[in-house]
Coordinates of C-alpha atoms and ligand atoms in Angstrom, one line a residue:
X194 CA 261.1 141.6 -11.5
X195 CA 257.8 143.8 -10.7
X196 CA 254.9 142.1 -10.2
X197 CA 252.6 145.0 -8.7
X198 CA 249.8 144.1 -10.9
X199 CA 249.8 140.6 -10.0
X200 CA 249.6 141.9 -6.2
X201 CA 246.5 143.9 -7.1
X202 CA 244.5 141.3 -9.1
X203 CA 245.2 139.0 -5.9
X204 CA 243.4 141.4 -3.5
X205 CA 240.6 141.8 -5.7
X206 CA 240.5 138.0 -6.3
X207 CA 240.4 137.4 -2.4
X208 CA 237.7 139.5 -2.5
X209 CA 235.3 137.3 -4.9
X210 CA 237.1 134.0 -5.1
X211 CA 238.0 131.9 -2.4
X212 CA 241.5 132.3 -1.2
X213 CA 241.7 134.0 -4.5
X214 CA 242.6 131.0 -6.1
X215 CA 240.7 128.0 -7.9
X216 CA 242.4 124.9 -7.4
X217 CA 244.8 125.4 -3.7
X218 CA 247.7 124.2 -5.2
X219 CA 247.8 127.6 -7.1
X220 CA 248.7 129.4 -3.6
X221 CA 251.4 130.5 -2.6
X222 CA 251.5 129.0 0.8
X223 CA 254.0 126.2 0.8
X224 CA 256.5 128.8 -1.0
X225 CA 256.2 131.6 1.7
X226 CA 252.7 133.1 1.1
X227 CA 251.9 136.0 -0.7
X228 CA 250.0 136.7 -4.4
X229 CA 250.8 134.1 -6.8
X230 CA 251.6 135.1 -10.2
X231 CA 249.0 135.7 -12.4
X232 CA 249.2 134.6 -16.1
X233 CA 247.3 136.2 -19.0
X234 CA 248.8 134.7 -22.1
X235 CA 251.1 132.1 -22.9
X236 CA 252.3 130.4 -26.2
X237 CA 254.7 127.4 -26.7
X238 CA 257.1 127.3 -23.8
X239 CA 256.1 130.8 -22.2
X240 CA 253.8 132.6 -20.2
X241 CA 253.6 136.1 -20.0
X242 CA 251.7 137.6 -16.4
X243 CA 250.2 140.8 -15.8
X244 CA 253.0 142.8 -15.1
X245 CA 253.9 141.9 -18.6
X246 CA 257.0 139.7 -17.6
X247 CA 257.9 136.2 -19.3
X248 CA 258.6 132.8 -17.8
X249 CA 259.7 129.2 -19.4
X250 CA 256.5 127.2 -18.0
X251 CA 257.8 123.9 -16.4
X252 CA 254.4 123.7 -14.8
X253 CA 252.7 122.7 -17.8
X254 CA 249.3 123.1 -16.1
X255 CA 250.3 120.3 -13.8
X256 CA 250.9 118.2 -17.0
X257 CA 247.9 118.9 -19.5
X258 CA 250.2 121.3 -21.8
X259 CA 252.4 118.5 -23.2
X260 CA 252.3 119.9 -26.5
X261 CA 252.9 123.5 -25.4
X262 CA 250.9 126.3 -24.8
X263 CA 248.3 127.0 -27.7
X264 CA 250.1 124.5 -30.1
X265 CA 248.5 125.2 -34.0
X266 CA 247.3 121.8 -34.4
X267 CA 245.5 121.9 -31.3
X268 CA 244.3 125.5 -31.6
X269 CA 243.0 124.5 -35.2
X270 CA 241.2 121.7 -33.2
X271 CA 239.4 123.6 -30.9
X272 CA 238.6 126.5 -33.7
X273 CA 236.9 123.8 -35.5
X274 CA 234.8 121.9 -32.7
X275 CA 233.8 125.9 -31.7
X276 CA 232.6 126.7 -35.0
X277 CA 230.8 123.4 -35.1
X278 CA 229.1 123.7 -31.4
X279 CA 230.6 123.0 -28.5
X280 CA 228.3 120.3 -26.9
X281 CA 225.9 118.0 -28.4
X282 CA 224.2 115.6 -25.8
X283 CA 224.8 113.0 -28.4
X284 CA 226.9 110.7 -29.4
X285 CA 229.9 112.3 -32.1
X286 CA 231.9 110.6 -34.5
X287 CA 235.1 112.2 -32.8
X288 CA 234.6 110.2 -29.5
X289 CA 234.4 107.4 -31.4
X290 CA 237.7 108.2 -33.4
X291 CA 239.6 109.0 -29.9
X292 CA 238.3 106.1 -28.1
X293 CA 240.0 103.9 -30.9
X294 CA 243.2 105.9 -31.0
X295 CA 243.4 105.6 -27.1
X296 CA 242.4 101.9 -27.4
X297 CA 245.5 101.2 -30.0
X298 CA 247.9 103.0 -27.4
X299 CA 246.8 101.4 -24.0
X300 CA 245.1 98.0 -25.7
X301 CA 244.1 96.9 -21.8
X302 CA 241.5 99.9 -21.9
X303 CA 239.2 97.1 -24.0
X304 CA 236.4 99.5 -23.8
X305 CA 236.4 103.3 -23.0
X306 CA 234.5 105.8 -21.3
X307 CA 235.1 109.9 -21.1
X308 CA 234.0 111.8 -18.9
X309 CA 235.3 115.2 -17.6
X310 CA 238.4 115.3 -15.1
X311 CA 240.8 112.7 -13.3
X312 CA 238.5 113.1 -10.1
X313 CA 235.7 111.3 -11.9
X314 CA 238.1 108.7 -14.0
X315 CA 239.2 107.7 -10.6
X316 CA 236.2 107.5 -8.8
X317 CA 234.2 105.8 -11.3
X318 CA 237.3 103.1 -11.6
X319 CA 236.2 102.7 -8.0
X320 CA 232.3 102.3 -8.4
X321 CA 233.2 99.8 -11.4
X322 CA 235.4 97.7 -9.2
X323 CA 233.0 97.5 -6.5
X324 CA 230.3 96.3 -8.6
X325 CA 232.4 93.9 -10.2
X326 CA 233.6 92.1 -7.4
X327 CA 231.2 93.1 -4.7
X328 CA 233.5 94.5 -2.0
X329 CA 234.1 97.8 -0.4
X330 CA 237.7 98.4 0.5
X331 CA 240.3 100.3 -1.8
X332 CA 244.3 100.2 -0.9
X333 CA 246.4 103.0 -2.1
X334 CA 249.9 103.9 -1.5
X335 CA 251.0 106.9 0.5
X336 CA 251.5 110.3 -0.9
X337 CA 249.7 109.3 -4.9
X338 CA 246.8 111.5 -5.5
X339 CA 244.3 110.3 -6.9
X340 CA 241.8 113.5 -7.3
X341 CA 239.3 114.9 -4.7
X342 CA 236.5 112.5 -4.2
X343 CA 235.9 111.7 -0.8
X344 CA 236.8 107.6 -1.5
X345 CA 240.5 108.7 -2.1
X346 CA 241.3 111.8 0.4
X347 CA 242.2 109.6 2.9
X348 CA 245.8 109.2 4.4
X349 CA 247.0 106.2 6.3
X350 CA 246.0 105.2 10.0
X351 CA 248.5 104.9 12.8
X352 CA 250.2 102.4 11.1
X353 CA 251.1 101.0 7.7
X354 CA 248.0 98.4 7.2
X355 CA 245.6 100.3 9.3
X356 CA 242.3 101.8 8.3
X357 CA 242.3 105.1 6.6
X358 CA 241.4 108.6 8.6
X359 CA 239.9 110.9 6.4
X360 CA 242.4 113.8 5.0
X361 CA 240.0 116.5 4.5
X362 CA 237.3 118.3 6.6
X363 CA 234.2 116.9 5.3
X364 CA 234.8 113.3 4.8
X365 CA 233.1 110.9 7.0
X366 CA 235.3 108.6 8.9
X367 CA 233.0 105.6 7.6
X368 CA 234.1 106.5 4.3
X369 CA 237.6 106.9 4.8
X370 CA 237.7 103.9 7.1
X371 CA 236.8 101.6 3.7
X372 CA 240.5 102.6 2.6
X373 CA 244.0 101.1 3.6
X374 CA 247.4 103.5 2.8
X375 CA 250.4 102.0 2.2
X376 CA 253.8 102.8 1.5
X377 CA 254.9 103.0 -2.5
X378 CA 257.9 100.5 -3.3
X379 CA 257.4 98.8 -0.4
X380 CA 256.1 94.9 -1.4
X381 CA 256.4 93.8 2.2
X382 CA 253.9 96.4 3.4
X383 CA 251.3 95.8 0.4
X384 CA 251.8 92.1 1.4
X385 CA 251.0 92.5 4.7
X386 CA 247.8 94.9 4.2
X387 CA 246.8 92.3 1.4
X388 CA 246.9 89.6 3.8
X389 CA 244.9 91.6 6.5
X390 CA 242.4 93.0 4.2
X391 CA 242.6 91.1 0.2
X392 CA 239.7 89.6 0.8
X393 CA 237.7 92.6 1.3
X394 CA 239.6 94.4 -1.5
X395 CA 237.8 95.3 -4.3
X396 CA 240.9 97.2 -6.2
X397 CA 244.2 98.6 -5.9
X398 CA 244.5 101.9 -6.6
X399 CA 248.3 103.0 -7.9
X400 CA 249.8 105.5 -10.0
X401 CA 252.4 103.2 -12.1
X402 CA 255.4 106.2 -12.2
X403 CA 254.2 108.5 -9.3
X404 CA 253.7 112.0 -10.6
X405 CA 252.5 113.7 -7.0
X406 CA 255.3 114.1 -4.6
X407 CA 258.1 114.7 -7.6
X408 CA 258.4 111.7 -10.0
X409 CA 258.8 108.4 -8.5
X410 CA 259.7 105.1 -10.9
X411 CA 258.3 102.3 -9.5
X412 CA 261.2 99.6 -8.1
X413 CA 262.1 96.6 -10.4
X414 CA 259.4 94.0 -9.6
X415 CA 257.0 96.1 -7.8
X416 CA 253.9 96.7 -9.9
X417 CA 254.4 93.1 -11.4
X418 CA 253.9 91.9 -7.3
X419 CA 251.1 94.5 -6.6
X420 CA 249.6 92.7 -9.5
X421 CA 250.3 89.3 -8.7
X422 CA 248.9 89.8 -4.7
X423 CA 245.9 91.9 -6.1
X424 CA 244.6 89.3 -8.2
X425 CA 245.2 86.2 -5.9
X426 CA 243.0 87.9 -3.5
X427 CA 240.7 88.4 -6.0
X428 CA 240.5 92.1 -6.6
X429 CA 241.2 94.5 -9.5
X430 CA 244.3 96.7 -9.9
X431 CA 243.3 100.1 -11.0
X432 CA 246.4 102.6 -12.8
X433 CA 245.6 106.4 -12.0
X434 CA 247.1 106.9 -15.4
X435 CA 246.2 110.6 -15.2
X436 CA 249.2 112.3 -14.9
X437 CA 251.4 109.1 -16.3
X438 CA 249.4 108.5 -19.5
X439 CA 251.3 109.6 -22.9
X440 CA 253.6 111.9 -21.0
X441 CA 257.0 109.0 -21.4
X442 CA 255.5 107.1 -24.2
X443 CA 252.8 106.9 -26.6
X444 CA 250.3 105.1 -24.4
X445 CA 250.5 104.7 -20.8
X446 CA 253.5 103.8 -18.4
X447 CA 251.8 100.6 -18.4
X448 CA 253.0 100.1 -22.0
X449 CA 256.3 101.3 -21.2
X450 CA 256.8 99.1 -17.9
X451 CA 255.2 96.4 -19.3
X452 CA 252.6 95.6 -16.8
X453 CA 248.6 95.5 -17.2
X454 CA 246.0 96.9 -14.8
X455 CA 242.1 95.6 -15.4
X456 CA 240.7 99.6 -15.0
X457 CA 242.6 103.1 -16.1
X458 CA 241.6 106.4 -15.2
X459 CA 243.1 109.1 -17.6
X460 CA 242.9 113.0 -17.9
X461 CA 245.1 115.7 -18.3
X462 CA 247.3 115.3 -21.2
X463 CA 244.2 113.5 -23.3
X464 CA 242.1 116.8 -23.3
X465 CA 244.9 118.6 -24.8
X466 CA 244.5 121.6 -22.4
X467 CA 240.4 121.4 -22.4
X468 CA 238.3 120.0 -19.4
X469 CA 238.5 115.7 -20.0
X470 CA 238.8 112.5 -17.8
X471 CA 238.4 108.8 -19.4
X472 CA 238.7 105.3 -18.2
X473 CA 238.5 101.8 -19.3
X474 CA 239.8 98.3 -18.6
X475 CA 238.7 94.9 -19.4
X476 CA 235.3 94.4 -21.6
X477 CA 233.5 92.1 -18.6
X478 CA 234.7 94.5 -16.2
X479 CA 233.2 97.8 -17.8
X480 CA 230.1 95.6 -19.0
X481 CA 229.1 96.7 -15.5
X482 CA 228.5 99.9 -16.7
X483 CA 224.8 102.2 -17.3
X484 CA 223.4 101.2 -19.5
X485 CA 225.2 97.9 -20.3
X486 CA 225.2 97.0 -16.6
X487 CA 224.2 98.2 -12.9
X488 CA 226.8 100.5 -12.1
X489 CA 225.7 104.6 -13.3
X490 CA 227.8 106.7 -14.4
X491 CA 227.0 109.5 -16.8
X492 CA 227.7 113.3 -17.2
X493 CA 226.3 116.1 -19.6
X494 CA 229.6 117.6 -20.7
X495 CA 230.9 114.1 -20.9
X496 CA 232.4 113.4 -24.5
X497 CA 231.9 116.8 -25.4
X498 CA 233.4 117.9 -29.2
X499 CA 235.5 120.6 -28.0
X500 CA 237.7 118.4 -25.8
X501 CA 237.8 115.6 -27.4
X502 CA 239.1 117.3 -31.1
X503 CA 241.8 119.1 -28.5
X504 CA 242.6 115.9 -27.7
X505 CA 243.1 114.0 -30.7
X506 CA 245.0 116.5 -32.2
X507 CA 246.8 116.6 -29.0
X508 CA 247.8 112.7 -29.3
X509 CA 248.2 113.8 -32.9
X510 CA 251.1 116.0 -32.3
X511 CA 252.9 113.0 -29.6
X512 CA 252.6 110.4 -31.9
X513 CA 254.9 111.9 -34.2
X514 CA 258.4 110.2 -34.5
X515 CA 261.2 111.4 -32.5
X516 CA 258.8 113.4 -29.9
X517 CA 259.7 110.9 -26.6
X518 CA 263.2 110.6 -27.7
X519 CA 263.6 114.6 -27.8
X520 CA 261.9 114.2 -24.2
X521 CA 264.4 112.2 -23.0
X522 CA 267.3 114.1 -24.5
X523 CA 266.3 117.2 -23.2
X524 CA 265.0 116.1 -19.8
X525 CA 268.8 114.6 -19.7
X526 CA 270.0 118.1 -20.4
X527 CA 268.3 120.0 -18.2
X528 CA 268.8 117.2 -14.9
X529 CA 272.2 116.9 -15.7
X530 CA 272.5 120.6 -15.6
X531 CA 271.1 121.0 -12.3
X532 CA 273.2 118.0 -10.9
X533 CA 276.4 120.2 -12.4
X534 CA 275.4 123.5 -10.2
X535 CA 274.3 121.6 -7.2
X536 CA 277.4 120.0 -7.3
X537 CA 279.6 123.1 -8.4
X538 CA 277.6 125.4 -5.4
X539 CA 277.3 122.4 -3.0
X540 CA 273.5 122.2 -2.6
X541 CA 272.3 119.1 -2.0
X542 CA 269.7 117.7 -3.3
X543 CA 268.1 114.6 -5.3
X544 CA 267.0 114.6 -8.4
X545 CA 264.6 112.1 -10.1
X546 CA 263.4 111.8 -13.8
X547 CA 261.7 110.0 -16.1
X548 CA 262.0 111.2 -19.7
X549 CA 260.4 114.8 -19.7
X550 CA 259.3 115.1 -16.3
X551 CA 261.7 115.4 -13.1
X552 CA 261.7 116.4 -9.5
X553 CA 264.4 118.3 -7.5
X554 CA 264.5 117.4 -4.0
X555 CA 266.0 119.4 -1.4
X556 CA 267.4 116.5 0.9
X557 CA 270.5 114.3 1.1
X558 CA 268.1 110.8 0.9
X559 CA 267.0 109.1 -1.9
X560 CA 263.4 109.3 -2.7
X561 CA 261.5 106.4 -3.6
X562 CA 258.5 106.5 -1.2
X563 CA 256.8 109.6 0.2
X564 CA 258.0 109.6 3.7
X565 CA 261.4 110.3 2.1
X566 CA 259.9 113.0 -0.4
X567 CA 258.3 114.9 2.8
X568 CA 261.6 115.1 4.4
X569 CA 262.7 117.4 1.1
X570 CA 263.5 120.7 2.8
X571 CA 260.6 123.0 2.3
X572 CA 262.4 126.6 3.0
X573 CA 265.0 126.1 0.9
X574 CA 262.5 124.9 -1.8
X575 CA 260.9 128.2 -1.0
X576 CA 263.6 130.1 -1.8
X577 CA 265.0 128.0 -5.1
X578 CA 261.5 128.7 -6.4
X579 CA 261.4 132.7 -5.6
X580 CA 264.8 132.9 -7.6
X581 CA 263.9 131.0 -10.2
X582 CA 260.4 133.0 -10.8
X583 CA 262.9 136.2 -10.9
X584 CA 265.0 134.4 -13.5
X585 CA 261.6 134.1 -15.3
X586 CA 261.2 130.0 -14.6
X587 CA 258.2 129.0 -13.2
X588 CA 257.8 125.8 -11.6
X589 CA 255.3 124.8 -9.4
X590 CA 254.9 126.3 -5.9
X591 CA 255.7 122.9 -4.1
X592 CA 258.3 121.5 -2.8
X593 CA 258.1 118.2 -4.5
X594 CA 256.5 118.8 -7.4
X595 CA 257.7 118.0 -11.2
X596 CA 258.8 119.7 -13.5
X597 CA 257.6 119.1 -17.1
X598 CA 259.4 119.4 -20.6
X599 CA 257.1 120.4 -23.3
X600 CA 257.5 119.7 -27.3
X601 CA 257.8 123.1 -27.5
X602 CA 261.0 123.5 -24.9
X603 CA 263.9 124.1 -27.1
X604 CA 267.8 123.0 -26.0
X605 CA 268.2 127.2 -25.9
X606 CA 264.9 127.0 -23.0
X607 CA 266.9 124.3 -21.2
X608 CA 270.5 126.6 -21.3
X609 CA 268.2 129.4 -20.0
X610 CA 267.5 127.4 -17.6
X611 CA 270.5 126.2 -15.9
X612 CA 272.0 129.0 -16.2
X613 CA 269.3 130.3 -13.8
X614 CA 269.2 127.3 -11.6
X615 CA 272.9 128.0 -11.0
X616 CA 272.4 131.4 -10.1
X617 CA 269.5 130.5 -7.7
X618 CA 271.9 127.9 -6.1
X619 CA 274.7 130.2 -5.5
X620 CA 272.5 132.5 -3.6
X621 CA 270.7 129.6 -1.5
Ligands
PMP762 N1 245.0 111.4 -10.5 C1 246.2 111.9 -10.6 C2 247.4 110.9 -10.6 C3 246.4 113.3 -10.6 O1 247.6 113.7 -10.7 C4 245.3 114.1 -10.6 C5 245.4 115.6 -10.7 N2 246.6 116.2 -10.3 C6 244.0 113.6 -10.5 C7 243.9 112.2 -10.4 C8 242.8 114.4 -10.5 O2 242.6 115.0 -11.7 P1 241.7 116.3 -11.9 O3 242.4 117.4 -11.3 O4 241.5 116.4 -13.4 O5 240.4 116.0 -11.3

């Protein structure tokens, strides 16, 4: 497969953009360097780059394109809010609409705010908790990502239930010293930093089903504890729902694990491919908000038509019947197909999945924590991904990333599919 164009449009992008690329995990560092591939129109299932060539898109945009790329019902959305102006500075009657429709899905988020990425859902989940309870310190579990604000670029100290270090040049250490990292599954460990530091602890931040290194269920009985320690010390657990939200059932994975936070960030999949973030939790908890309460938070584009029409015909589309169960039955299809050729070409590797999404893992050990998805072998990622991107399958260029099933995937994409991943494994 040529891809000379795509080579050119990266020198002249390293030329004008930095690194020639706008988010880094776009690169292609982790998968052996060179120019990424660089798309220029995509519809349903497929993207089409430069050189012309086609891929089925397991990228999804990092999760946004649930509904496929360029779906009618969201096109017809966005059509509309553009022929209507795009942004107001006022209240709309479509916020209102979508903050109800969000509010019947995830009832905890009691009262709702949007603003305009996961970055800022999180971080203002953050600023809320703090008011509320009047303390500084945030625990997170190892590995989640929870966007790039310096409160959460932190990874753990020397030790589980040590004092953050900052994970990005930039941060201050007094910043990142206000957060503790600890291991995901791992109840003992929470316990233990709880125990040091609850009473400092103004939230828990944790991505229910961990969408960031591959896909990651939490263990039977482990949010229900995070919850249960979080609020005997007195603080607030906080779901980054951002990735999770609406992607394995109509609402969040808190409705499908049955467990309740106090604050949710969302984004992604609730802009319906346009620029969003939201959050929301308990009434007397967001009462602490501008101009209800002392906490600010605001933002011009915040609300704005455009992506909140996308997203309610977004939610639209997945609340139709059958759409999760046709998640599932695919996303079984397609693992069980890789398990077959890993097992028929002897690759090892694990594989994890939650309805639609899933996560191949180069390495013999489970992965249920992040120390076990880093030990995932990278090269051999490397090459899996190469193969696959000349099969025409893109998946993202990281070694534990997921891959995500769209609505518009079809049982013939999936076939495609395996039948690629087996040729990739026989050459591995
Ligand atoms: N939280 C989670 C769980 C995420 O996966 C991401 C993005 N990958 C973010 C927050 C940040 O969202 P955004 O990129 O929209 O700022």
């Amino acid at each position: 497969m040529k891809r000379e164009r795509s080579a050119q449009l990266h020198e002249q992008a390293l030329d004008v953009i930095l690194g020639g690329v706008n988010s880094p995990s776009r690169s292609f560092k982790a998968v052996g360097g060179g120019a990424p591939v660089t798309m220029e129109r995509a519809q349903g299932a497929y993207f089409w780059d430069v050189d012309g060539n086609r891929y089925i898109d397991y990228l999804a945009a990092y999760g946004p394109i649930i509904t496929g790329h360029a779906h009618p019902h969201v096109t017809k959305a966005i059509c509309e809010a553009a022929t209507n102006g795009t942004l107001y500075g006022t209240p709309t009657p479509w916020e209102i609409t979508f903050a109800n429709m969000i509010r019947e899905a995830i009832p905890s988020m009691e009262r709702i705010r949007f603003n305009n990425s996961g970055t800022e859902a999180v971080m203002t989940c953050i600023r809320v908790a703090r008011a509320y309870t009047g303390r500084v310190k945030i625990i997170k579990f190892a590995g989640c990502y929870h966007g790039h604000s310096d409160l959460v670029l932190v990874a753990a100290g020397s030790g589980p239930s040590t004092l953050g270090i900052p994970d990005s040049a930039g941060i201050p250490q007094s910043i990142a010293s206000e957060v503790i990292t600890v291991p995901f599954n791992n109840v003992q460990a929470f316990a233990e930093a709880m125990s040091k530091w609850g009473s400092e602890t103004a939230c828990v931040l944790v991505e229910p089903i961990v969408g960031n290194f591959g896909i990651v269920a939490p263990e039977p009985g482990f949010l229900e504890e995070v919850n249960r320690i979080t609020h005997e010390a007195g603080a607030l657990v906080v779901y980054d729902e951002v990735i999770t939200a609406f992607r394995f059932c109509y609402g969040g994975a808190q409705n499908l694990l049955g467990v309740e936070p106090d604050l949710t960030a969302l984004g992604k999949i609730i802009g319906g491919g346009l620029p969003i973030g939201a959050y929301g939790g308990r009434r007397e908890i967001m009462e602490q908000v501008a101009p209800l309460g002392p906490a600010y938070q605001a933002g011009t584009m915040a609300g704005n038509p455009a992506s909140i029409r996308a997203g309610i015909a977004c939610l639209e589309v997945l609340k139709q019947p059958g759409v999760y169960d046709e998640f599932e039955r695919l996303g079984a299809m397609l693992a069980n197909g890789i398990i077959e050729a890993a097992n028929k070409h002897g690759v090892t590797i694990q594989l994890n999945r939650v309805k639609g999404a899933l996560a191949v893992y180069f390495t013999d050990e489970p992965v249920s924590d992040y120390d076990a998805a880093q030990k995932a072998n990278g090269e051999i990622f490397a090459r899996f991904f190469q193969l696959m991107l000349n099969e025409g399958v893109c998946l993202a260029p990281s070694k534990y990333e997921a891959w995500f099933v769209t609505t518009a995937h079809t049982e013939e994409d999936i076939q495609f599919t395996i039948a690629a991943v087996d040729r990739a494994f026989s050459q591995l």
